[in-house]
mmCIF file of C-alpha atoms in Angstrom:
data_model
loop_
_atom_site.group_PDB
_atom_site.id
_atom_site.type_symbol
_atom_site.label_atom_id
_atom_site.label_comp_id
_atom_site.label_asym_id
_atom_site.label_seq_id
_atom_site.Cartn_x
_atom_site.Cartn_y
_atom_site.Cartn_z
ATOM 1 C CA MET A 1 20.226 -19.586 -2.298
ATOM 2 C CA ASN A 2 19.012 -16.156 -3.372
ATOM 3 C CA VAL A 3 18.054 -14.031 -0.373
ATOM 4 C CA LEU A 4 16.236 -10.711 -0.668
ATOM 5 C CA TYR A 5 15.898 -8.342 2.260
ATOM 6 C CA ILE A 6 13.171 -5.700 2.096
ATOM 7 C CA LEU A 7 13.838 -2.935 4.607
ATOM 8 C CA GLY A 8 11.461 -0.196 5.739
ATOM 9 C CA ASN A 9 11.662 2.744 8.099
ATOM 10 C CA GLY A 10 11.527 0.440 11.116
ATOM 11 C CA PHE A 11 15.056 -0.614 10.216
ATOM 12 C CA ASP A 12 16.424 2.908 10.673
ATOM 13 C CA MET A 13 14.412 3.338 13.852
ATOM 14 C CA ALA A 14 15.922 0.127 15.244
ATOM 15 C CA GLN A 15 19.283 1.888 15.055
ATOM 16 C CA GLY A 16 17.932 4.712 17.212
ATOM 17 C CA MET A 17 17.378 7.116 14.317
ATOM 18 C CA LYS A 18 14.435 9.525 14.577
ATOM 19 C CA THR A 19 13.131 8.869 11.075
ATOM 20 C CA SER A 20 9.446 8.156 11.665
ATOM 21 C CA TYR A 21 6.725 10.305 10.153
ATOM 22 C CA PRO A 22 5.773 11.789 13.576
ATOM 23 C CA HIS A 23 9.427 12.836 14.038
ATOM 24 C CA PHE A 24 9.409 14.569 10.662
ATOM 25 C CA TYR A 25 6.004 16.127 11.312
ATOM 26 C CA LYS A 26 7.312 17.697 14.514
ATOM 27 C CA TYR A 27 10.214 19.194 12.541
ATOM 28 C CA LEU A 28 7.824 20.407 9.848
ATOM 29 C CA MET A 29 5.584 22.107 12.394
ATOM 30 C CA GLU A 30 8.588 24.054 13.672
ATOM 31 C CA THR A 31 9.592 25.145 10.160
ATOM 32 C CA LYS A 32 8.128 28.084 8.241
ATOM 33 C CA CYS A 33 6.691 26.894 4.946
ATOM 34 C CA SER A 34 4.735 28.217 1.970
ATOM 35 C CA PRO A 35 0.999 28.910 2.460
ATOM 36 C CA LEU A 36 0.081 25.740 0.573
ATOM 37 C CA LEU A 37 2.326 23.517 2.694
ATOM 38 C CA GLU A 38 1.164 25.300 5.844
ATOM 39 C CA GLN A 39 -2.380 24.348 4.935
ATOM 40 C CA MET A 40 -1.384 20.762 4.200
ATOM 41 C CA LYS A 41 0.309 20.525 7.613
ATOM 42 C CA LYS A 42 -3.083 21.132 9.184
ATOM 43 C CA GLU A 43 -4.672 18.388 7.102
ATOM 44 C CA ILE A 44 -1.948 15.710 7.363
ATOM 45 C CA THR A 45 -1.564 15.671 11.116
ATOM 46 C CA ALA A 46 0.715 13.894 13.574
ATOM 47 C CA ASP A 47 -1.830 11.115 14.132
ATOM 48 C CA LYS A 48 -0.439 9.511 10.992
ATOM 49 C CA LYS A 49 2.026 7.005 12.423
ATOM 50 C CA LEU A 50 3.535 5.539 9.260
ATOM 51 C CA TRP A 51 5.089 7.008 6.133
ATOM 52 C CA SER A 52 2.558 5.036 4.091
ATOM 53 C CA ASP A 53 -0.220 6.795 6.054
ATOM 54 C CA MET A 54 1.294 10.158 5.163
ATOM 55 C CA GLU A 55 1.633 9.213 1.495
ATOM 56 C CA GLU A 56 -1.981 8.034 1.342
ATOM 57 C CA ALA A 57 -3.054 11.284 2.996
ATOM 58 C CA PHE A 58 -0.989 13.259 0.476
ATOM 59 C CA GLY A 59 -2.817 11.489 -2.345
ATOM 60 C CA LEU A 60 -6.115 12.512 -0.737
ATOM 61 C CA TYR A 61 -4.914 16.070 -0.158
ATOM 62 C CA THR A 62 -4.459 16.585 -3.902
ATOM 63 C CA ALA A 63 -8.217 17.252 -3.979
ATOM 64 C CA ASN A 64 -7.381 20.640 -2.387
ATOM 65 C CA VAL A 65 -4.796 21.616 -5.014
ATOM 66 C CA ASN A 66 -5.988 23.552 -8.048
ATOM 67 C CA SER A 67 -3.204 23.289 -10.625
ATOM 68 C CA VAL A 68 -0.292 21.093 -11.630
ATOM 69 C CA SER A 69 2.115 23.965 -10.984
ATOM 70 C CA ASP A 70 0.796 24.320 -7.418
ATOM 71 C CA LEU A 71 1.066 20.570 -6.927
ATOM 72 C CA GLU A 72 4.614 20.570 -8.265
ATOM 73 C CA ASN A 73 5.675 23.369 -5.919
ATOM 74 C CA LEU A 74 4.035 21.662 -2.957
ATOM 75 C CA TYR A 75 5.561 18.278 -3.769
ATOM 76 C CA PHE A 76 9.113 19.520 -4.162
ATOM 77 C CA GLU A 77 8.920 21.773 -1.115
ATOM 78 C CA LEU A 78 7.830 18.754 0.943
ATOM 79 C CA SER A 79 10.601 16.688 -0.635
ATOM 80 C CA ASP A 80 13.237 19.338 0.151
ATOM 81 C CA GLN A 81 12.076 19.619 3.760
ATOM 82 C CA LEU A 82 12.206 15.850 4.141
ATOM 83 C CA GLN A 83 15.715 15.721 2.715
ATOM 84 C CA ASN A 84 16.882 18.477 5.063
ATOM 85 C CA TYR A 85 15.517 16.641 8.078
ATOM 86 C CA LEU A 86 16.749 13.159 7.159
ATOM 87 C CA LYS A 87 20.228 14.368 6.204
ATOM 88 C CA THR A 88 20.661 15.582 9.768
ATOM 89 C CA GLU A 89 19.497 12.263 11.213
ATOM 90 C CA ASN A 90 21.584 10.291 8.732
ATOM 91 C CA ALA A 91 24.728 12.206 9.681
ATOM 92 C CA LYS A 92 24.262 11.321 13.349
ATOM 93 C CA PHE A 93 24.494 7.579 12.688
ATOM 94 C CA ASN A 94 28.096 6.376 12.868
ATOM 95 C CA PRO A 95 28.223 2.745 14.051
ATOM 96 C CA SER A 96 31.288 1.377 15.825
ATOM 97 C CA GLU A 97 33.165 -1.709 14.625
ATOM 98 C CA LYS A 98 31.593 -3.700 17.468
ATOM 99 C CA GLN A 99 28.125 -2.626 16.328
ATOM 100 C CA LYS A 100 28.943 -3.485 12.713
ATOM 101 C CA ASN A 101 30.118 -6.969 13.680
ATOM 102 C CA LYS A 102 26.970 -7.583 15.719
ATOM 103 C CA PHE A 103 24.825 -6.424 12.804
ATOM 104 C CA VAL A 104 26.567 -8.653 10.256
ATOM 105 C CA LEU A 105 25.952 -11.728 12.423
ATOM 106 C CA ASP A 106 22.244 -10.870 12.640
ATOM 107 C CA PHE A 107 22.095 -10.102 8.934
ATOM 108 C CA ILE A 108 23.550 -13.382 7.662
ATOM 109 C CA SER A 109 21.861 -15.703 10.175
ATOM 110 C CA PRO A 110 18.132 -14.921 10.501
ATOM 111 C CA GLN A 111 17.530 -18.514 11.587
ATOM 112 C CA SER A 112 19.218 -17.756 14.905
ATOM 113 C CA HIS A 113 16.238 -15.567 15.841
ATOM 114 C CA LEU A 114 13.561 -18.138 14.994
ATOM 115 C CA GLY A 115 11.713 -20.168 17.599
ATOM 116 C CA GLU A 116 12.885 -23.741 18.128
ATOM 117 C CA THR A 117 10.144 -25.399 16.061
ATOM 118 C CA ASP A 118 10.525 -22.798 13.309
ATOM 119 C CA LYS A 119 14.257 -23.541 13.112
ATOM 120 C CA VAL A 120 13.371 -27.115 12.146
ATOM 121 C CA ARG A 121 11.018 -25.914 9.392
ATOM 122 C CA TYR A 122 13.596 -23.392 8.182
ATOM 123 C CA SER A 123 16.336 -26.028 8.078
ATOM 124 C CA ASP A 124 14.116 -28.341 6.024
ATOM 125 C CA PHE A 125 13.590 -25.507 3.540
ATOM 126 C CA VAL A 126 17.184 -24.264 3.126
ATOM 127 C CA ASN A 127 18.537 -27.797 2.806
ATOM 128 C CA ARG A 128 16.910 -27.840 -0.635
ATOM 129 C CA PHE A 129 19.505 -25.327 -1.813
ATOM 130 C CA GLY A 130 23.271 -25.097 -1.817
ATOM 131 C CA SER A 131 25.388 -23.639 0.938
ATOM 132 C CA THR A 132 26.058 -20.327 -0.870
ATOM 133 C CA TYR A 133 23.934 -17.308 0.071
ATOM 134 C CA ASP A 134 23.630 -14.457 -2.439
ATOM 135 C CA ILE A 135 22.024 -11.558 -0.570
ATOM 136 C CA SER A 136 20.436 -8.520 -2.212
ATOM 137 C CA VAL A 137 18.580 -5.703 -0.496
ATOM 138 C CA MET A 138 15.596 -3.663 -1.595
ATOM 139 C CA THR A 139 15.299 -0.723 0.782
ATOM 140 C CA LEU A 140 12.375 1.681 0.947
ATOM 141 C CA ASN A 141 14.572 4.133 2.890
ATOM 142 C CA TYR A 142 16.507 7.127 1.588
ATOM 143 C CA THR A 143 19.313 6.879 4.158
ATOM 144 C CA ASP A 144 22.602 4.978 3.845
ATOM 145 C CA THR A 145 22.226 3.229 7.210
ATOM 146 C CA LEU A 146 22.734 -0.234 5.732
ATOM 147 C CA GLU A 147 25.787 0.796 3.735
ATOM 148 C CA LYS A 148 27.418 2.127 6.912
ATOM 149 C CA LEU A 149 26.666 -1.062 8.833
ATOM 150 C CA LEU A 150 28.034 -3.327 6.113
ATOM 151 C CA THR A 151 30.864 -0.934 5.120
ATOM 152 C CA LEU A 152 29.773 -1.157 1.513
ATOM 153 C CA GLY A 153 31.645 0.669 -1.208
ATOM 154 C CA PRO A 154 30.214 2.131 -4.418
ATOM 155 C CA ASN A 155 29.967 -1.216 -6.225
ATOM 156 C CA MET A 156 27.890 -2.730 -3.355
ATOM 157 C CA ASP A 157 29.378 -6.211 -3.955
ATOM 158 C CA LYS A 158 31.009 -7.670 -0.844
ATOM 159 C CA ARG A 159 32.032 -11.095 0.366
ATOM 160 C CA ILE A 160 31.094 -11.583 4.030
ATOM 161 C CA ASN A 161 32.539 -15.092 4.325
ATOM 162 C CA PRO A 162 33.262 -17.958 1.886
ATOM 163 C CA ASN A 163 29.550 -18.742 1.550
ATOM 164 C CA VAL A 164 27.850 -15.337 1.865
ATOM 165 C CA TYR A 165 27.906 -12.492 -0.654
ATOM 166 C CA ILE A 166 26.191 -9.119 -0.590
ATOM 167 C CA ARG A 167 25.315 -8.570 -4.252
ATOM 168 C CA GLN A 168 23.466 -5.262 -4.390
ATOM 169 C CA VAL A 169 21.454 -2.689 -2.479
ATOM 170 C CA VAL A 170 18.619 -0.988 -4.342
ATOM 171 C CA HIS A 171 17.116 2.231 -2.958
ATOM 172 C CA VAL A 172 13.852 1.925 -4.812
ATOM 173 C CA HIS A 173 12.645 5.381 -3.662
ATOM 174 C CA GLY A 174 15.970 7.135 -4.175
ATOM 175 C CA ARG A 175 18.707 8.347 -1.834
ATOM 176 C CA LEU A 176 19.459 11.505 0.086
ATOM 177 C CA GLY A 177 21.272 14.085 -2.007
ATOM 178 C CA ASP A 178 19.498 12.870 -5.144
ATOM 179 C CA SER A 179 15.892 12.923 -6.309
ATOM 180 C CA ILE A 180 13.723 11.051 -3.819
ATOM 181 C CA ILE A 181 10.261 9.643 -4.393
ATOM 182 C CA ILE A 182 7.293 10.439 -2.156
ATOM 183 C CA GLY A 183 3.994 9.302 -3.546
ATOM 184 C CA VAL A 184 1.335 6.694 -4.094
ATOM 185 C CA ASP A 185 1.316 3.270 -5.684
ATOM 186 C CA ASN A 186 -1.133 3.982 -8.492
ATOM 187 C CA GLU A 187 -3.318 6.734 -9.925
ATOM 188 C CA GLY A 188 -6.380 5.364 -8.111
ATOM 189 C CA GLN A 189 -4.849 6.704 -4.882
ATOM 190 C CA ILE A 190 -4.879 10.288 -6.258
ATOM 191 C CA ALA A 191 -8.060 11.993 -5.089
ATOM 192 C CA ASN A 192 -7.927 14.820 -7.633
ATOM 193 C CA GLU A 193 -9.346 13.341 -10.849
ATOM 194 C CA LYS A 194 -7.684 16.077 -12.890
ATOM 195 C CA PHE A 195 -4.272 14.856 -11.720
ATOM 196 C CA ARG A 196 -5.139 11.182 -12.220
ATOM 197 C CA ASN A 197 -5.361 11.914 -15.938
ATOM 198 C CA ASN A 198 -2.369 14.244 -16.133
ATOM 199 C CA GLU A 199 0.967 12.667 -17.046
ATOM 200 C CA ASP A 200 2.963 15.637 -15.728
ATOM 201 C CA ALA A 201 1.379 15.212 -12.288
ATOM 202 C CA LYS A 202 1.798 11.433 -12.279
ATOM 203 C CA ASP A 203 5.506 11.812 -13.087
ATOM 204 C CA PHE A 204 6.125 12.715 -9.465
ATOM 205 C CA LEU A 205 2.992 11.412 -7.701
ATOM 206 C CA VAL A 206 3.030 7.760 -8.842
ATOM 207 C CA LYS A 207 6.138 5.936 -7.633
ATOM 208 C CA ASN A 208 6.560 3.524 -10.513
ATOM 209 C CA GLN A 209 6.088 6.218 -13.154
ATOM 210 C CA SER A 210 8.439 8.523 -11.266
ATOM 211 C CA ASN A 211 11.273 5.986 -11.501
ATOM 212 C CA TYR A 212 10.722 5.453 -15.205
ATOM 213 C CA THR A 213 10.446 9.188 -15.848
ATOM 214 C CA MET A 214 13.866 9.684 -14.256
ATOM 215 C CA LYS A 215 15.225 6.873 -16.480
ATOM 216 C CA PHE A 216 15.992 4.578 -13.558
ATOM 217 C CA THR A 217 15.731 0.789 -13.791
ATOM 218 C CA ARG A 218 15.213 0.324 -10.039
ATOM 219 C CA HIS A 219 11.688 -1.029 -10.398
ATOM 220 C CA THR A 220 12.768 -3.562 -13.017
ATOM 221 C CA THR A 221 15.728 -4.632 -10.892
ATOM 222 C CA CYS A 222 13.521 -5.142 -7.829
ATOM 223 C CA LYS A 223 10.973 -7.082 -9.864
ATOM 224 C CA ASN A 224 13.748 -9.436 -11.017
ATOM 225 C CA LEU A 225 15.063 -9.816 -7.478
ATOM 226 C CA ILE A 226 11.600 -10.808 -6.233
ATOM 227 C CA SER A 227 11.141 -13.210 -9.150
ATOM 228 C CA ASN A 228 14.423 -15.005 -8.397
ATOM 229 C CA ALA A 229 14.370 -14.966 -4.589
ATOM 230 C CA HIS A 230 14.170 -18.186 -2.596
ATOM 231 C CA LEU A 231 13.964 -16.337 0.720
ATOM 232 C CA ILE A 232 12.442 -12.892 1.260
ATOM 233 C CA ILE A 233 13.070 -11.264 4.643
ATOM 234 C CA MET A 234 11.040 -8.203 5.620
ATOM 235 C CA TYR A 235 12.177 -5.919 8.409
ATOM 236 C CA GLY A 236 10.607 -2.639 9.489
ATOM 237 C CA VAL A 237 8.031 -2.580 6.684
ATOM 238 C CA SER A 238 4.389 -1.698 7.299
ATOM 239 C CA ILE A 239 3.163 -3.396 4.090
ATOM 240 C CA GLY A 240 1.363 -0.151 3.260
ATOM 241 C CA GLU A 241 -0.943 0.488 0.316
ATOM 242 C CA THR A 242 1.401 3.061 -1.252
ATOM 243 C CA ASP A 243 3.812 0.203 -2.042
ATOM 244 C CA ALA A 244 1.054 -2.248 -2.938
ATOM 245 C CA ARG A 245 2.641 -3.362 -6.219
ATOM 246 C CA TRP A 246 5.529 -5.010 -4.366
ATOM 247 C CA TRP A 247 3.314 -7.002 -2.007
ATOM 248 C CA LYS A 248 1.154 -8.182 -4.917
ATOM 249 C CA MET A 249 4.286 -9.130 -6.867
ATOM 250 C CA ILE A 250 5.577 -11.166 -3.943
ATOM 251 C CA GLY A 251 2.146 -12.782 -3.674
ATOM 252 C CA GLU A 252 2.276 -13.932 -7.292
ATOM 253 C CA GLN A 253 5.654 -15.548 -6.699
ATOM 254 C CA PHE A 254 4.499 -17.126 -3.441
ATOM 255 C CA LYS A 255 1.522 -18.591 -5.263
ATOM 256 C CA ASN A 256 3.415 -19.911 -8.268
ATOM 257 C CA ARG A 257 6.666 -21.113 -6.653
ATOM 258 C CA ASN A 258 6.912 -23.447 -3.670
ATOM 259 C CA THR A 259 10.628 -22.586 -3.686
ATOM 260 C CA LEU A 260 9.877 -19.210 -2.067
ATOM 261 C CA THR A 261 9.576 -18.672 1.672
ATOM 262 C CA ILE A 262 9.094 -15.440 3.638
ATOM 263 C CA ILE A 263 10.329 -14.257 7.023
ATOM 264 C CA GLN A 264 8.790 -11.130 8.542
ATOM 265 C CA TYR A 265 10.202 -9.450 11.624
ATOM 266 C CA LEU A 266 7.438 -8.034 13.814
ATOM 267 C CA TYR A 267 7.626 -5.564 16.667
ATOM 268 C CA ALA A 268 4.725 -5.917 19.085
ATOM 269 C CA PRO A 269 6.006 -5.391 22.647
ATOM 270 C CA ASN A 270 2.621 -4.228 23.915
ATOM 271 C CA GLU A 271 0.843 -7.235 22.440
ATOM 272 C CA ILE A 272 3.236 -9.853 23.813
ATOM 273 C CA PRO A 273 4.887 -9.074 27.159
ATOM 274 C CA PRO A 274 7.872 -11.354 27.954
ATOM 275 C CA THR A 275 5.803 -13.305 30.500
ATOM 276 C CA ARG A 276 2.892 -13.951 28.110
ATOM 277 C CA LYS A 277 4.419 -15.685 25.112
ATOM 278 C CA GLN A 278 1.320 -17.854 24.765
ATOM 279 C CA LEU A 279 -0.127 -14.863 22.902
ATOM 280 C CA MET A 280 2.334 -15.380 20.042
ATOM 281 C CA GLY A 281 -0.054 -17.715 18.234
ATOM 282 C CA ARG A 282 -2.805 -15.104 18.155
ATOM 283 C CA VAL A 283 -0.441 -12.383 16.947
ATOM 284 C CA GLU A 284 1.054 -14.608 14.260
ATOM 285 C CA ARG A 285 -2.353 -15.655 12.970
ATOM 286 C CA GLY A 286 -3.388 -12.019 12.725
ATOM 287 C CA HIS A 287 -0.264 -11.024 10.832
ATOM 288 C CA ARG A 288 -0.498 -14.101 8.622
ATOM 289 C CA ASN A 289 -3.974 -13.019 7.567
ATOM 290 C CA THR A 290 -2.728 -9.459 7.007
ATOM 291 C CA ILE A 291 0.249 -10.344 4.840
ATOM 292 C CA MET A 292 -1.734 -12.826 2.756
ATOM 293 C CA LYS A 293 -4.407 -10.191 2.134
ATOM 294 C CA LYS A 294 -1.754 -7.609 1.199
ATOM 295 C CA MET A 295 -0.230 -10.132 -1.210
ATOM 296 C CA GLY A 296 -3.587 -10.413 -2.964
ATOM 297 C CA PHE A 297 -4.899 -13.714 -1.594
ATOM 298 C CA LYS A 298 -8.509 -14.363 -0.700
ATOM 299 C CA ASP A 299 -9.202 -16.658 2.268
ATOM 300 C CA ASN A 300 -9.894 -19.694 0.103
ATOM 301 C CA GLU A 301 -6.928 -19.158 -2.227
ATOM 302 C CA TRP A 302 -3.990 -19.733 0.095
ATOM 303 C CA PRO A 303 -1.422 -22.317 -1.083
ATOM 304 C CA GLU A 304 -1.702 -25.530 0.936
ATOM 305 C CA ASP A 305 1.824 -25.128 2.300
ATOM 306 C CA THR A 306 1.365 -21.474 3.374
ATOM 307 C CA ASN A 307 2.008 -22.206 7.045
ATOM 308 C CA ASP A 308 5.211 -24.049 6.118
ATOM 309 C CA ARG A 309 6.591 -21.134 4.092
ATOM 310 C CA LEU A 310 5.694 -18.156 6.305
ATOM 311 C CA PHE A 311 7.827 -17.338 9.342
ATOM 312 C CA PHE A 312 7.464 -14.560 11.906
ATOM 313 C CA ILE A 313 10.148 -13.321 14.278
ATOM 314 C CA ILE A 314 8.527 -11.294 17.050
ATOM 315 C CA ASN A 315 10.205 -8.713 19.291
ATOM 316 C CA SER A 316 13.709 -9.881 18.428
ATOM 317 C CA ASN A 317 16.814 -7.860 19.283
ATOM 318 C CA ALA A 318 18.118 -8.557 15.785
ATOM 319 C CA PHE A 319 19.612 -5.474 14.094
ATOM 320 C CA LYS A 320 19.142 -3.352 17.212
ATOM 321 C CA LEU A 321 22.392 -1.654 18.138
#
């Protein structure tokens, strides 16, 4: 069975890393910057909770930038500041062997965190495939948190046990120490019309174009992984609009292949206290509507077996070290 993990910033935060946008914003406010970035700091404030919020706001802020050269300077100054901050956080994370072993067990057995009735559904699904699990990872993060936890070498291929293989890890937005991508999903999210029609500006503002401009095949690789996945597991992702192409791509596969199922880990401690688990149904229905909308489905277009192929794991201790 082909398994694809999609990891977002919530994954790093689950390891205790201070990698959220508010954490970075606090650092940025304490750092002297150019006049243009100082002005942007006032516009893109700490009330943005998610990186996708910040990226959307950056796309809107382009309306205040006059030239491509100014935009380029602003973009790369922001990128450099982000790298400086995240490198410090990344260096702090050094998991013990005990933590690594705990993580691996969580990583290769998501079914252990499902509810009892969901375990039955999950078993019915996986029994359609062989006993071998080929796991690939598409991470939206710049850090090497996962590589540390799995003790992955440069070739990224590792055998966990006789039936489980880690095939590859793709940092679709780049890695620390190299060019990283901060931006929007498409030119429609760029407020400045002058930049929407400027290829030089889109080379670093539009994520997909940025990868191709740098001659990377990461987007193509991730597209193929989604197209061939039988199980997609999302952890720590906000399903934001600045990565909309991936959610739509998954939606197309979900629509066209009944051999694809999805598990999404959710963190909602304030919505479901331990003594009020009856609220799980309400939370799951809300998130089911959200993910289907993000994947491009209208209310009357859902596949008939949607409820059989969508799983939610809420407030699990999985991956938390």
